[in-house]
Amino acid sequence: MLNIILFGPPGAGKGTQAAKLIEKFKLVHLSTGDILRSEIAAGTQLGLEAKKLMDKGILVSDEIVINMIDSKISQNPKANGFIFDGFPRTLAQAEALDKLLQKLNIPIKATLALEVDNEELTKRILLRGKSSGRADDQDEATVRKRIEEYTNKTSPLKEYYKKQGKLRTVNGIGEIDEIFGALCREIEK
Ligand code: ADP
């Protein structure tokens, strides 16, 4: 089984690269952002609650996303592997994921961290906002808040995975296929 965490700030290109990686390695894509947006689209109570925070660029509660991931993993018992995209985003989420995977005896092979500077991130997200229809991609203050949430709560996880010997950093600026190649090399190491 091949389990990969795709790590990096908002706008780093995780979604783009995840789509290419799932095709190449036949993995199941678990994006907490996508799952939350499908809850919003379905008009569920959870979606309504999450939307309030997402529109402000604030992380939703650990409990909500951990439960979502737990149930998606159970729904895919025959998976070749999972690619975690946008999860974990806090230390509590990382610890919960480790516990969950330990129980199932399916460890994480690597945490691939895409590195892009804040100015480039803001530019990319605001550009994406013109076509993505995502409210959180269209307002500069929200974009800055998301980057701040990443810096404060998520980026410390690099140290967590480094200590486990699983962190691989990849430059997220360049051609999409070039970055994809670099990610594949890290996976196949
Ligand atoms: P991006 O990586 O571009 O910020 P995502 O789709 O991953 O886009 O996330 C959009 C929003 O969804 C986040 O700003 C946050 O509010 C919420 N979200 C997604 N994943 C998580 C998570 N693991 N923990 C908490 N909140 C999350």
CSV table of C-alpha atoms in Angstrom, one decimal, residues 11-186:
chain,number,residue,atom,x,y,z
A,11,GLY,CA,-2.2,27.6,-3.6
A,12,ALA,CA,0.9,25.4,-3.6
A,13,GLY,CA,-0.6,23.2,-6.3
A,14,LYS,CA,-1.6,20.2,-4.1
A,15,GLY,CA,-4.9,19.6,-6.0
A,16,THR,CA,-3.2,19.8,-9.4
A,17,GLN,CA,-0.4,17.4,-8.4
A,18,ALA,CA,-2.8,15.1,-6.5
A,19,ALA,CA,-4.8,14.5,-9.7
A,20,LYS,CA,-1.6,13.4,-11.6
A,21,LEU,CA,-0.4,11.2,-8.7
A,22,ILE,CA,-3.7,9.3,-8.3
A,23,GLU,CA,-3.7,8.5,-11.9
A,24,LYS,CA,-0.1,7.3,-12.0
A,25,PHE,CA,-0.1,5.3,-8.7
A,26,LYS,CA,-3.8,4.4,-8.7
A,27,LEU,CA,-4.5,6.0,-5.3
A,28,VAL,CA,-7.7,7.1,-3.6
A,29,HIS,CA,-7.7,10.9,-3.3
A,30,LEU,CA,-8.8,12.2,0.2
A,31,SER,CA,-9.0,16.0,0.1
A,32,THR,CA,-10.7,17.4,3.2
A,33,GLY,CA,-11.4,20.7,1.3
A,34,ASP,CA,-13.2,18.8,-1.5
A,35,ILE,CA,-15.2,16.7,1.0
A,36,LEU,CA,-16.2,19.9,2.9
A,37,ARG,CA,-17.2,21.6,-0.3
A,38,SER,CA,-19.4,18.6,-1.3
A,39,GLU,CA,-21.0,18.9,2.2
A,40,ILE,CA,-21.7,22.5,1.4
A,41,ALA,CA,-23.1,21.7,-2.0
A,42,ALA,CA,-25.4,19.1,-0.5
A,43,GLY,CA,-26.6,21.6,2.0
A,44,THR,CA,-25.9,19.5,5.1
A,45,GLN,CA,-25.7,20.9,8.6
A,46,LEU,CA,-22.0,20.1,8.7
A,47,GLY,CA,-21.5,22.0,5.4
A,48,LEU,CA,-23.4,25.0,6.7
A,49,GLU,CA,-21.3,25.2,9.8
A,50,ALA,CA,-18.0,24.6,7.9
A,51,LYS,CA,-18.8,27.2,5.2
A,52,LYS,CA,-18.9,30.0,7.8
A,53,LEU,CA,-15.3,29.3,8.8
A,54,MET,CA,-14.1,28.5,5.3
A,55,ASP,CA,-15.4,31.8,3.9
A,56,LYS,CA,-13.2,33.5,6.5
A,57,GLY,CA,-10.2,31.4,5.8
A,58,ILE,CA,-10.3,29.8,9.2
A,59,LEU,CA,-9.7,26.1,9.8
A,60,VAL,CA,-12.7,24.0,10.7
A,61,SER,CA,-12.6,21.8,13.8
A,62,ASP,CA,-10.2,18.9,14.1
A,63,GLU,CA,-13.0,16.6,15.1
A,64,ILE,CA,-15.0,17.2,11.9
A,65,VAL,CA,-12.1,16.6,9.5
A,66,ILE,CA,-10.8,13.6,11.5
A,67,ASN,CA,-14.2,11.9,11.4
A,68,MET,CA,-14.5,12.6,7.7
A,69,ILE,CA,-11.1,11.0,7.0
A,70,ASP,CA,-11.9,8.1,9.2
A,71,SER,CA,-15.1,7.3,7.4
A,72,LYS,CA,-13.6,7.8,3.9
A,73,ILE,CA,-10.8,5.3,4.8
A,74,SER,CA,-13.3,2.7,6.0
A,75,GLN,CA,-15.3,3.2,2.8
A,76,ASN,CA,-12.3,2.2,0.7
A,77,PRO,CA,-11.0,-1.1,2.1
A,78,LYS,CA,-9.6,-2.2,-1.3
A,79,ALA,CA,-7.6,0.9,-2.0
A,80,ASN,CA,-4.1,0.6,-3.4
A,81,GLY,CA,-3.2,3.5,-1.2
A,82,PHE,CA,-4.4,7.0,-0.2
A,83,ILE,CA,-3.2,10.4,-1.0
A,84,PHE,CA,-4.0,12.9,1.8
A,85,ASP,CA,-4.4,16.4,0.4
A,86,GLY,CA,-5.0,19.3,2.7
A,87,PHE,CA,-5.0,16.9,5.7
A,88,PRO,CA,-3.5,16.9,8.3
A,89,ARG,CA,-3.4,20.6,9.0
A,90,THR,CA,-2.8,20.6,12.8
A,91,LEU,CA,-0.8,18.6,15.2
A,92,ALA,CA,-4.0,17.0,16.6
A,93,GLN,CA,-5.0,15.9,13.1
A,94,ALA,CA,-1.5,14.5,12.4
A,95,GLU,CA,-1.6,12.5,15.6
A,96,ALA,CA,-5.1,11.2,14.9
A,97,LEU,CA,-4.1,10.1,11.4
A,98,ASP,CA,-1.1,8.2,12.8
A,99,LYS,CA,-3.3,6.5,15.3
A,100,LEU,CA,-5.9,5.6,12.7
A,101,LEU,CA,-3.3,4.2,10.2
A,102,GLN,CA,-1.5,2.3,13.0
A,103,LYS,CA,-4.7,0.6,13.9
A,104,LEU,CA,-5.1,-0.5,10.3
A,105,ASN,CA,-1.4,-1.3,9.9
A,106,ILE,CA,-1.0,1.0,6.9
A,107,PRO,CA,1.7,3.5,7.5
A,108,ILE,CA,2.5,6.8,5.6
A,109,LYS,CA,5.3,6.3,3.2
A,110,ALA,CA,6.2,10.0,2.8
A,111,THR,CA,5.0,13.5,3.4
A,112,LEU,CA,5.7,15.5,0.2
A,113,ALA,CA,5.9,19.2,1.0
A,114,LEU,CA,5.5,21.7,-1.9
A,115,GLU,CA,7.3,24.9,-1.3
A,116,VAL,CA,6.1,28.2,-2.7
A,117,ASP,CA,6.6,31.7,-1.3
A,118,ASN,CA,3.7,33.8,0.1
A,119,GLU,CA,3.6,36.4,-2.6
A,120,GLU,CA,3.4,33.8,-5.3
A,121,LEU,CA,0.7,31.9,-3.3
A,122,THR,CA,-1.5,35.0,-3.0
A,123,LYS,CA,-1.1,35.8,-6.7
A,124,ARG,CA,-2.0,32.2,-7.7
A,125,ILE,CA,-5.1,32.0,-5.5
A,126,LEU,CA,-6.5,35.3,-6.6
A,127,LEU,CA,-6.0,34.3,-10.2
A,128,ARG,CA,-7.7,30.9,-9.5
A,129,GLY,CA,-10.6,32.8,-7.8
A,130,LYS,CA,-11.5,34.3,-11.2
A,131,SER,CA,-12.5,30.8,-12.4
A,132,SER,CA,-12.9,28.5,-9.4
A,133,GLY,CA,-16.0,30.2,-8.1
A,134,ARG,CA,-14.6,29.7,-4.6
A,135,ALA,CA,-15.5,32.6,-2.3
A,136,ASP,CA,-12.3,32.0,-0.3
A,137,ASP,CA,-10.2,32.4,-3.4
A,138,GLN,CA,-11.6,35.9,-4.3
A,139,ASP,CA,-11.0,38.0,-1.3
A,140,GLU,CA,-7.4,39.1,-0.5
A,141,ALA,CA,-8.0,39.3,3.2
A,142,THR,CA,-9.3,35.8,3.3
A,143,VAL,CA,-6.4,34.5,1.2
A,144,ARG,CA,-4.0,36.2,3.7
A,145,LYS,CA,-5.8,34.6,6.6
A,146,ARG,CA,-5.5,31.2,5.1
A,147,ILE,CA,-1.8,31.6,4.6
A,148,GLU,CA,-1.6,32.8,8.2
A,149,GLU,CA,-3.5,29.7,9.4
A,150,TYR,CA,-1.0,27.6,7.4
A,151,THR,CA,2.0,29.4,8.9
A,152,ASN,CA,0.8,29.1,12.5
A,153,LYS,CA,-1.0,25.8,12.7
A,154,THR,CA,0.1,23.7,9.7
A,155,SER,CA,3.7,24.4,8.9
A,156,PRO,CA,4.9,23.2,12.3
A,157,LEU,CA,3.9,19.7,11.1
A,158,LYS,CA,7.0,19.7,8.9
A,159,GLU,CA,9.0,19.2,12.0
A,160,TYR,CA,6.7,16.4,13.1
A,161,TYR,CA,7.2,14.4,9.9
A,162,LYS,CA,10.9,15.3,9.8
A,163,LYS,CA,11.3,13.6,13.1
A,164,GLN,CA,9.6,10.5,11.7
A,165,GLY,CA,12.1,10.7,8.7
A,166,LYS,CA,9.2,11.1,6.3
A,167,LEU,CA,9.5,14.7,5.1
A,168,ARG,CA,10.6,15.3,1.5
A,169,THR,CA,10.5,18.9,0.3
A,170,VAL,CA,10.0,19.8,-3.4
A,171,ASN,CA,10.1,23.2,-5.1
A,172,GLY,CA,6.5,24.1,-6.0
A,173,ILE,CA,7.5,26.8,-8.5
A,174,GLY,CA,8.1,25.7,-12.1
A,175,GLU,CA,6.4,23.7,-14.8
A,176,ILE,CA,3.6,21.4,-13.6
A,177,ASP,CA,5.2,18.3,-15.2
A,178,GLU,CA,8.6,19.2,-13.8
A,179,ILE,CA,7.2,19.4,-10.3
A,180,PHE,CA,5.3,16.2,-10.9
A,181,GLY,CA,8.5,14.5,-11.9
A,182,ALA,CA,10.2,15.6,-8.7
A,183,LEU,CA,7.4,14.3,-6.6
A,184,CYS,CA,7.5,10.9,-8.4
A,185,ARG,CA,11.2,10.7,-7.8
A,186,GLU,CA,10.7,11.3,-4.1
